[in-house]
PDB file of C-alpha atoms in Angstrom:
ATOM      1  CA  UNK E1276      31.811 -65.029  77.080  1.00 66.00           C
ATOM      2  CA  UNK E1277      31.190 -67.516  74.292  1.00 66.00           C
ATOM      3  CA  UNK E1278      29.025 -66.307  71.463  1.00 88.00           C
ATOM      4  CA  UNK E1279      27.563 -68.633  68.871  1.00 93.00           C
ATOM      5  CA  UNK E1280      26.665 -67.020  65.581  1.00 95.00           C
ATOM      6  CA  UNK E1281      24.841 -68.641  62.710  1.00 96.00           C
ATOM      7  CA  UNK E1282      24.474 -67.566  59.115  1.00 96.00           C
ATOM      8  CA  UNK E1283      22.359 -67.073  57.223  1.00 96.00           C
ATOM      9  CA  UNK E1284      19.381 -66.310  59.477  1.00 95.00           C
ATOM     10  CA  UNK E1285      16.954 -67.284  56.740  1.00 96.00           C
ATOM     11  CA  UNK E1286      17.485 -69.322  53.600  1.00 97.00           C
ATOM     12  CA  UNK E1287      15.052 -70.165  50.809  1.00 98.00           C
ATOM     13  CA  UNK E1288      16.175 -72.551  48.078  1.00 97.00           C
ATOM     14  CA  UNK E1289      14.753 -74.734  45.340  1.00 98.00           C
ATOM     15  CA  UNK E1290      14.388 -78.466  45.760  1.00 97.00           C
ATOM     16  CA  UNK E1291      17.612 -80.217  44.791  1.00 97.00           C
ATOM     17  CA  UNK E1292      19.960 -77.373  45.695  1.00 98.00           C
ATOM     18  CA  UNK E1293      23.056 -77.863  47.854  1.00 98.00           C
ATOM     19  CA  UNK E1294      22.595 -76.067  51.174  1.00 98.00           C
ATOM     20  CA  UNK E1295      25.266 -74.744  53.539  1.00 98.00           C
ATOM     21  CA  UNK E1296      24.580 -73.337  56.998  1.00 98.00           C
ATOM     22  CA  UNK E1297      27.438 -71.853  58.991  1.00 98.00           C
ATOM     23  CA  UNK E1298      28.167 -71.630  62.698  1.00 97.00           C
ATOM     24  CA  UNK E1299      31.023 -69.796  64.392  1.00 96.00           C
ATOM     25  CA  UNK E1300      31.906 -69.542  68.049  1.00 93.00           C
ATOM     26  CA  UNK E1301      34.280 -67.344  69.956  1.00 87.00           C
ATOM     27  CA  UNK E1302      36.026 -69.518  72.569  1.00 81.00           C
ATOM     28  CA  UNK E1303      37.306 -73.090  72.766  1.00 81.00           C
ATOM     29  CA  UNK E1304      34.667 -75.774  73.031  1.00 85.00           C
ATOM     30  CA  UNK E1305      34.585 -79.480  73.797  1.00 85.00           C
ATOM     31  CA  UNK E1306      31.856 -80.353  71.296  1.00 90.00           C
ATOM     32  CA  UNK E1307      29.467 -78.803  68.831  1.00 93.00           C
ATOM     33  CA  UNK E1308      25.968 -80.066  68.127  1.00 94.00           C
ATOM     34  CA  UNK E1309      23.704 -79.529  65.149  1.00 96.00           C
ATOM     35  CA  UNK E1310      19.987 -79.712  65.879  1.00 95.00           C
ATOM     36  CA  UNK E1311      16.874 -79.594  63.721  1.00 96.00           C
ATOM     37  CA  UNK E1312      13.687 -77.974  64.972  1.00 94.00           C
ATOM     38  CA  UNK E1313      10.404 -78.445  63.153  1.00 89.00           C
ATOM     39  CA  UNK E1314       7.339 -76.184  63.501  1.00 83.00           C
ATOM     40  CA  UNK E1315       5.658 -77.013  66.804  1.00 77.00           C
ATOM     41  CA  UNK E1316       8.939 -77.082  68.664  1.00 77.00           C
ATOM     42  CA  UNK E1317      10.297 -80.633  68.687  1.00 85.00           C
ATOM     43  CA  UNK E1318      14.090 -80.750  68.372  1.00 91.00           C
ATOM     44  CA  UNK E1319      16.077 -83.602  66.887  1.00 92.00           C
ATOM     45  CA  UNK E1320      19.806 -83.990  67.369  1.00 92.00           C
ATOM     46  CA  UNK E1321      21.555 -84.390  63.996  1.00 94.00           C
ATOM     47  CA  UNK E1322      25.258 -84.474  64.831  1.00 94.00           C
ATOM     48  CA  UNK E1323      27.709 -84.138  67.671  1.00 92.00           C
ATOM     49  CA  UNK E1324      31.203 -83.112  66.519  1.00 92.00           C
ATOM     50  CA  UNK E1325      34.487 -82.482  68.236  1.00 90.00           C
ATOM     51  CA  UNK E1326      36.683 -82.723  65.126  1.00 91.00           C
ATOM     52  CA  UNK E1327      36.618 -83.493  61.423  1.00 93.00           C
ATOM     53  CA  UNK E1328      33.520 -84.456  59.538  1.00 96.00           C
ATOM     54  CA  UNK E1329      30.422 -86.608  59.954  1.00 96.00           C
ATOM     55  CA  UNK E1330      27.896 -87.777  57.365  1.00 97.00           C
ATOM     56  CA  UNK E1331      24.402 -89.145  57.776  1.00 95.00           C
ATOM     57  CA  UNK E1332      22.412 -89.681  54.618  1.00 96.00           C
ATOM     58  CA  UNK E1333      22.202 -86.355  52.770  1.00 97.00           C
ATOM     59  CA  UNK E1334      23.526 -84.400  55.743  1.00 97.00           C
ATOM     60  CA  UNK E1335      27.196 -83.596  56.280  1.00 98.00           C
ATOM     61  CA  UNK E1336      28.665 -81.678  59.205  1.00 98.00           C
ATOM     62  CA  UNK E1337      32.220 -80.371  59.411  1.00 97.00           C
ATOM     63  CA  UNK E1338      34.144 -78.560  62.095  1.00 96.00           C
ATOM     64  CA  UNK E1339      37.408 -76.615  62.012  1.00 94.00           C
ATOM     65  CA  UNK E1340      38.646 -76.289  65.585  1.00 90.00           C
ATOM     66  CA  UNK E1341      41.423 -73.795  64.736  1.00 90.00           C
ATOM     67  CA  UNK E1342      39.040 -71.472  62.924  1.00 92.00           C
ATOM     68  CA  UNK E1343      36.217 -72.031  65.466  1.00 93.00           C
ATOM     69  CA  UNK E1344      33.792 -72.736  62.675  1.00 95.00           C
ATOM     70  CA  UNK E1345      31.373 -75.483  61.707  1.00 97.00           C
ATOM     71  CA  UNK E1346      29.180 -76.031  58.671  1.00 98.00           C
ATOM     72  CA  UNK E1347      26.112 -78.136  58.028  1.00 98.00           C
ATOM     73  CA  UNK E1348      25.547 -79.182  54.425  1.00 98.00           C
ATOM     74  CA  UNK E1349      22.438 -80.706  52.890  1.00 98.00           C
ATOM     75  CA  UNK E1350      22.804 -82.362  49.500  1.00 97.00           C
ATOM     76  CA  UNK E1351      19.861 -82.782  47.112  1.00 97.00           C
ATOM     77  CA  UNK E1352      17.614 -80.705  49.373  1.00 97.00           C
ATOM     78  CA  UNK E1353      13.949 -81.620  49.688  1.00 97.00           C
ATOM     79  CA  UNK E1354      10.904 -79.734  50.987  1.00 96.00           C
ATOM     80  CA  UNK E1355      10.839 -82.030  54.026  1.00 94.00           C
ATOM     81  CA  UNK E1356      14.231 -80.519  55.017  1.00 96.00           C
ATOM     82  CA  UNK E1357      12.400 -77.255  55.745  1.00 96.00           C
ATOM     83  CA  UNK E1358      13.028 -76.532  59.414  1.00 96.00           C
ATOM     84  CA  UNK E1359      15.120 -74.391  61.738  1.00 96.00           C
ATOM     85  CA  UNK E1360      18.690 -75.642  62.111  1.00 97.00           C
ATOM     86  CA  UNK E1361      20.444 -74.753  65.345  1.00 96.00           C
ATOM     87  CA  UNK E1362      24.060 -75.163  66.338  1.00 96.00           C
ATOM     88  CA  UNK E1363      24.940 -75.527  70.001  1.00 94.00           C
ATOM     89  CA  UNK E1364      28.445 -75.234  71.458  1.00 92.00           C
ATOM     90  CA  UNK E1365      29.420 -77.072  74.616  1.00 88.00           C
ATOM     91  CA  UNK E1366      32.022 -75.257  76.698  1.00 83.00           C
ATOM     92  CA  UNK E1367      32.914 -77.195  79.884  1.00 76.00           C
ATOM     93  CA  UNK E1368      29.704 -76.949  81.946  1.00 76.00           C
ATOM     94  CA  UNK E1369      27.763 -74.656  79.630  1.00 81.00           C
ATOM     95  CA  UNK E1370      25.821 -75.144  76.431  1.00 86.00           C
ATOM     96  CA  UNK E1371      25.206 -72.130  74.222  1.00 90.00           C
ATOM     97  CA  UNK E1372      22.823 -72.148  71.300  1.00 92.00           C
ATOM     98  CA  UNK E1373      22.828 -70.119  68.143  1.00 93.00           C
ATOM     99  CA  UNK E1374      19.614 -68.358  67.142  1.00 93.00           C
ATOM    100  CA  UNK E1375      19.018 -70.817  64.336  1.00 95.00           C
ATOM    101  CA  UNK E1376      18.801 -70.729  60.555  1.00 97.00           C
ATOM    102  CA  UNK E1377      15.302 -70.965  59.119  1.00 96.00           C
ATOM    103  CA  UNK E1378      15.473 -73.078  55.946  1.00 97.00           C
ATOM    104  CA  UNK E1379      12.630 -73.222  53.428  1.00 97.00           C
ATOM    105  CA  UNK E1380      12.950 -75.575  50.452  1.00 97.00           C
ATOM    106  CA  UNK E1381      10.536 -74.877  47.626  1.00 97.00           C
ATOM    107  CA  UNK E1382       9.201 -77.787  45.560  1.00 95.00           C
TER     108      UNK E1382
ATOM    109  CA  UNK N 696      10.485 -96.389  73.779  1.00 64.00           C
ATOM    110  CA  UNK N 697       8.446 -93.195  74.226  1.00 72.00           C
ATOM    111  CA  UNK N 698      11.481 -90.922  74.080  1.00 91.00           C
ATOM    112  CA  UNK N 699      11.331 -87.719  76.115  1.00 95.00           C
ATOM    113  CA  UNK N 700       7.821 -86.707  77.127  1.00 96.00           C
ATOM    114  CA  UNK N 701       6.776 -83.346  78.489  1.00 96.00           C
ATOM    115  CA  UNK N 702       3.510 -82.243  80.041  1.00 97.00           C
ATOM    116  CA  UNK N 703       1.435 -80.267  79.603  1.00 97.00           C
ATOM    117  CA  UNK N 704       1.883 -79.291  75.946  1.00 95.00           C
ATOM    118  CA  UNK N 705       0.269 -75.885  76.380  1.00 96.00           C
ATOM    119  CA  UNK N 706      -0.435 -73.775  79.438  1.00 96.00           C
ATOM    120  CA  UNK N 707      -1.864 -70.323  80.079  1.00 98.00           C
ATOM    121  CA  UNK N 708      -1.128 -68.647  83.413  1.00 98.00           C
ATOM    122  CA  UNK N 709      -1.698 -65.237  84.918  1.00 98.00           C
ATOM    123  CA  UNK N 710       1.127 -62.908  85.916  1.00 98.00           C
ATOM    124  CA  UNK N 711       2.242 -63.620  89.509  1.00 98.00           C
ATOM    125  CA  UNK N 712       1.115 -67.245  89.498  1.00 98.00           C
ATOM    126  CA  UNK N 713       3.335 -70.273  89.825  1.00 98.00           C
ATOM    127  CA  UNK N 714       3.729 -73.085  87.275  1.00 98.00           C
ATOM    128  CA  UNK N 715       5.154 -76.612  87.271  1.00 98.00           C
ATOM    129  CA  UNK N 716       6.278 -78.313  84.078  1.00 98.00           C
ATOM    130  CA  UNK N 717       7.113 -82.005  83.910  1.00 98.00           C
ATOM    131  CA  UNK N 718       9.567 -84.116  81.935  1.00 97.00           C
ATOM    132  CA  UNK N 719      10.104 -87.854  81.661  1.00 97.00           C
ATOM    133  CA  UNK N 720      13.479 -88.735  80.153  1.00 96.00           C
ATOM    134  CA  UNK N 721      14.218 -91.320  77.520  1.00 94.00           C
ATOM    135  CA  UNK N 722      14.667 -94.798  78.956  1.00 93.00           C
ATOM    136  CA  UNK N 723      18.233 -95.293  80.178  1.00 89.00           C
ATOM    137  CA  UNK N 724      19.001 -91.576  80.470  1.00 92.00           C
ATOM    138  CA  UNK N 725      19.869 -90.200  83.884  1.00 92.00           C
ATOM    139  CA  UNK N 726      20.482 -86.527  83.066  1.00 93.00           C
ATOM    140  CA  UNK N 727      17.756 -83.984  82.387  1.00 95.00           C
ATOM    141  CA  UNK N 728      18.291 -80.407  81.284  1.00 94.00           C
ATOM    142  CA  UNK N 729      15.796 -77.590  80.773  1.00 96.00           C
ATOM    143  CA  UNK N 730      15.770 -74.779  78.228  1.00 95.00           C
ATOM    144  CA  UNK N 731      13.717 -71.664  77.559  1.00 97.00           C
ATOM    145  CA  UNK N 732      13.120 -70.673  73.950  1.00 95.00           C
ATOM    146  CA  UNK N 733      11.545 -67.309  73.230  1.00 93.00           C
ATOM    147  CA  UNK N 734       9.833 -66.830  69.886  1.00 90.00           C
ATOM    148  CA  UNK N 735      12.367 -66.479  67.072  1.00 87.00           C
ATOM    149  CA  UNK N 736      15.341 -67.174  69.348  1.00 90.00           C
ATOM    150  CA  UNK N 737      17.553 -70.149  70.040  1.00 90.00           C
ATOM    151  CA  UNK N 738      17.057 -72.090  73.279  1.00 92.00           C
ATOM    152  CA  UNK N 739      18.719 -70.834  76.460  1.00 93.00           C
ATOM    153  CA  UNK N 740      20.025 -73.245  79.075  1.00 92.00           C
ATOM    154  CA  UNK N 741      18.218 -73.028  82.417  1.00 96.00           C
ATOM    155  CA  UNK N 742      19.740 -75.880  84.432  1.00 94.00           C
ATOM    156  CA  UNK N 743      20.739 -79.532  84.447  1.00 93.00           C
ATOM    157  CA  UNK N 744      19.843 -82.274  86.917  1.00 94.00           C
ATOM    158  CA  UNK N 745      21.873 -85.380  87.518  1.00 91.00           C
ATOM    159  CA  UNK N 746      21.546 -87.803  90.451  1.00 89.00           C
ATOM    160  CA  UNK N 747      18.686 -85.693  91.819  1.00 92.00           C
ATOM    161  CA  UNK N 748      20.872 -82.590  92.164  1.00 92.00           C
ATOM    162  CA  UNK N 749      21.152 -79.386  90.175  1.00 92.00           C
ATOM    163  CA  UNK N 750      24.600 -79.626  88.581  1.00 89.00           C
ATOM    164  CA  UNK N 751      24.852 -76.634  86.262  1.00 88.00           C
ATOM    165  CA  UNK N 752      22.766 -73.515  85.963  1.00 91.00           C
ATOM    166  CA  UNK N 753      22.420 -70.876  83.298  1.00 91.00           C
ATOM    167  CA  UNK N 754      21.722 -67.200  83.822  1.00 92.00           C
ATOM    168  CA  UNK N 755      18.208 -67.493  85.232  1.00 96.00           C
ATOM    169  CA  UNK N 756      16.848 -66.014  88.479  1.00 96.00           C
ATOM    170  CA  UNK N 757      15.962 -68.058  91.555  1.00 96.00           C
ATOM    171  CA  UNK N 758      12.301 -67.924  90.517  1.00 97.00           C
ATOM    172  CA  UNK N 759      13.272 -70.834  88.281  1.00 98.00           C
ATOM    173  CA  UNK N 760      13.803 -73.999  90.293  1.00 97.00           C
ATOM    174  CA  UNK N 761      13.662 -77.681  89.625  1.00 97.00           C
ATOM    175  CA  UNK N 762      13.668 -81.153  90.963  1.00 97.00           C
ATOM    176  CA  UNK N 763      14.706 -84.602  89.817  1.00 97.00           C
ATOM    177  CA  UNK N 764      13.119 -87.746  91.180  1.00 96.00           C
ATOM    178  CA  UNK N 765      14.765 -91.151  91.736  1.00 95.00           C
ATOM    179  CA  UNK N 766      13.204 -92.401  88.475  1.00 94.00           C
ATOM    180  CA  UNK N 767      15.079 -89.510  86.721  1.00 95.00           C
ATOM    181  CA  UNK N 768      11.912 -87.615  85.821  1.00 97.00           C
ATOM    182  CA  UNK N 769      12.136 -83.891  86.443  1.00 97.00           C
ATOM    183  CA  UNK N 770      10.068 -80.803  87.151  1.00 98.00           C
ATOM    184  CA  UNK N 771      10.668 -77.167  86.339  1.00 98.00           C
ATOM    185  CA  UNK N 772       8.971 -74.684  88.659  1.00 98.00           C
ATOM    186  CA  UNK N 773       8.627 -71.005  87.932  1.00 98.00           C
ATOM    187  CA  UNK N 774       7.338 -68.680  90.659  1.00 97.00           C
ATOM    188  CA  UNK N 775       5.928 -65.153  90.408  1.00 98.00           C
ATOM    189  CA  UNK N 776       5.412 -65.442  86.664  1.00 98.00           C
ATOM    190  CA  UNK N 777       6.225 -62.452  84.487  1.00 98.00           C
ATOM    191  CA  UNK N 778       4.922 -61.710  81.011  1.00 97.00           C
ATOM    192  CA  UNK N 779       8.492 -62.249  79.770  1.00 96.00           C
ATOM    193  CA  UNK N 780       8.398 -65.854  80.952  1.00 98.00           C
ATOM    194  CA  UNK N 781       6.120 -66.665  78.019  1.00 97.00           C
ATOM    195  CA  UNK N 782       8.130 -69.106  75.919  1.00 97.00           C
ATOM    196  CA  UNK N 783       8.536 -72.694  74.795  1.00 96.00           C
ATOM    197  CA  UNK N 784      10.141 -74.728  77.575  1.00 97.00           C
ATOM    198  CA  UNK N 785      12.138 -77.678  76.346  1.00 96.00           C
ATOM    199  CA  UNK N 786      13.467 -80.608  78.277  1.00 95.00           C
ATOM    200  CA  UNK N 787      16.295 -82.810  77.048  1.00 94.00           C
ATOM    201  CA  UNK N 788      17.691 -86.037  78.422  1.00 93.00           C
ATOM    202  CA  UNK N 789      21.050 -87.653  77.854  1.00 90.00           C
ATOM    203  CA  UNK N 790      23.207 -90.389  79.319  1.00 87.00           C
ATOM    204  CA  UNK N 791      25.745 -88.614  81.504  1.00 79.00           C
ATOM    205  CA  UNK N 792      26.692 -84.974  81.688  1.00 77.00           C
ATOM    206  CA  UNK N 793      25.321 -82.057  79.742  1.00 75.00           C
ATOM    207  CA  UNK N 794      25.548 -82.675  75.998  1.00 77.00           C
ATOM    208  CA  UNK N 795      28.531 -85.005  76.320  1.00 76.00           C
ATOM    209  CA  UNK N 796      26.530 -87.450  74.263  1.00 78.00           C
ATOM    210  CA  UNK N 797      23.577 -87.081  71.952  1.00 81.00           C
ATOM    211  CA  UNK N 798      20.696 -85.351  73.698  1.00 86.00           C
ATOM    212  CA  UNK N 799      17.057 -86.185  73.047  1.00 90.00           C
ATOM    213  CA  UNK N 800      14.493 -83.418  73.305  1.00 92.00           C
ATOM    214  CA  UNK N 801      10.839 -83.418  74.237  1.00 93.00           C
ATOM    215  CA  UNK N 802       8.221 -81.578  72.192  1.00 93.00           C
ATOM    216  CA  UNK N 803       8.166 -78.764  74.700  1.00 94.00           C
ATOM    217  CA  UNK N 804       5.584 -76.974  76.814  1.00 96.00           C
ATOM    218  CA  UNK N 805       4.347 -73.678  75.433  1.00 96.00           C
ATOM    219  CA  UNK N 806       3.713 -71.338  78.358  1.00 98.00           C
ATOM    220  CA  UNK N 807       1.743 -68.156  77.866  1.00 98.00           C
ATOM    221  CA  UNK N 808       1.617 -65.640  80.721  1.00 98.00           C
ATOM    222  CA  UNK N 809      -1.192 -63.101  80.503  1.00 97.00           C
TER     223      UNK N 809
END
């Protein structure tokens, strides 16, 4: 059974800080997704990764297939980055979500 | 492009009743998947529809059923509602199979069972 674990569960930081959110999974996957969920429920897809690294603006996502681990980094964090960040692992015909990391950036 | 739209946004039902939730996918997307998200938890996969058939299913009882129409829109039906069915129900659409490409999510339907 594939488990997806995220850390930390909650993170509060000051505006401008470099943020790292971690995701680990227990079995082989075909792709890993990072999602952002704002209060009210709407989810936005940030990245889909199967290897290496992707960058979009201030967001960077990396994945290490051998170590079964992915990280989401936010550079120069801003209060508007406050949200829940969820990783989701795709294993053949299943998608398994982590419980999310609640990020709060203080101005 | 309206993206993924779900209706209704909020719903209150009584235990034992039946409910139907609706989802219109993003233009050009032919695959719709449904998720249940309890408060403080990550989403859980319910099922995926592609070409009007249920293709994959998560660990949910038969009380949860669905349908996809020829225009790719989809419904989620839940029968014999339990208090534990109270959750945010999310729909996502994508081109092709489950999460093989970027998925777009709706805003969700918040269901409260009393």
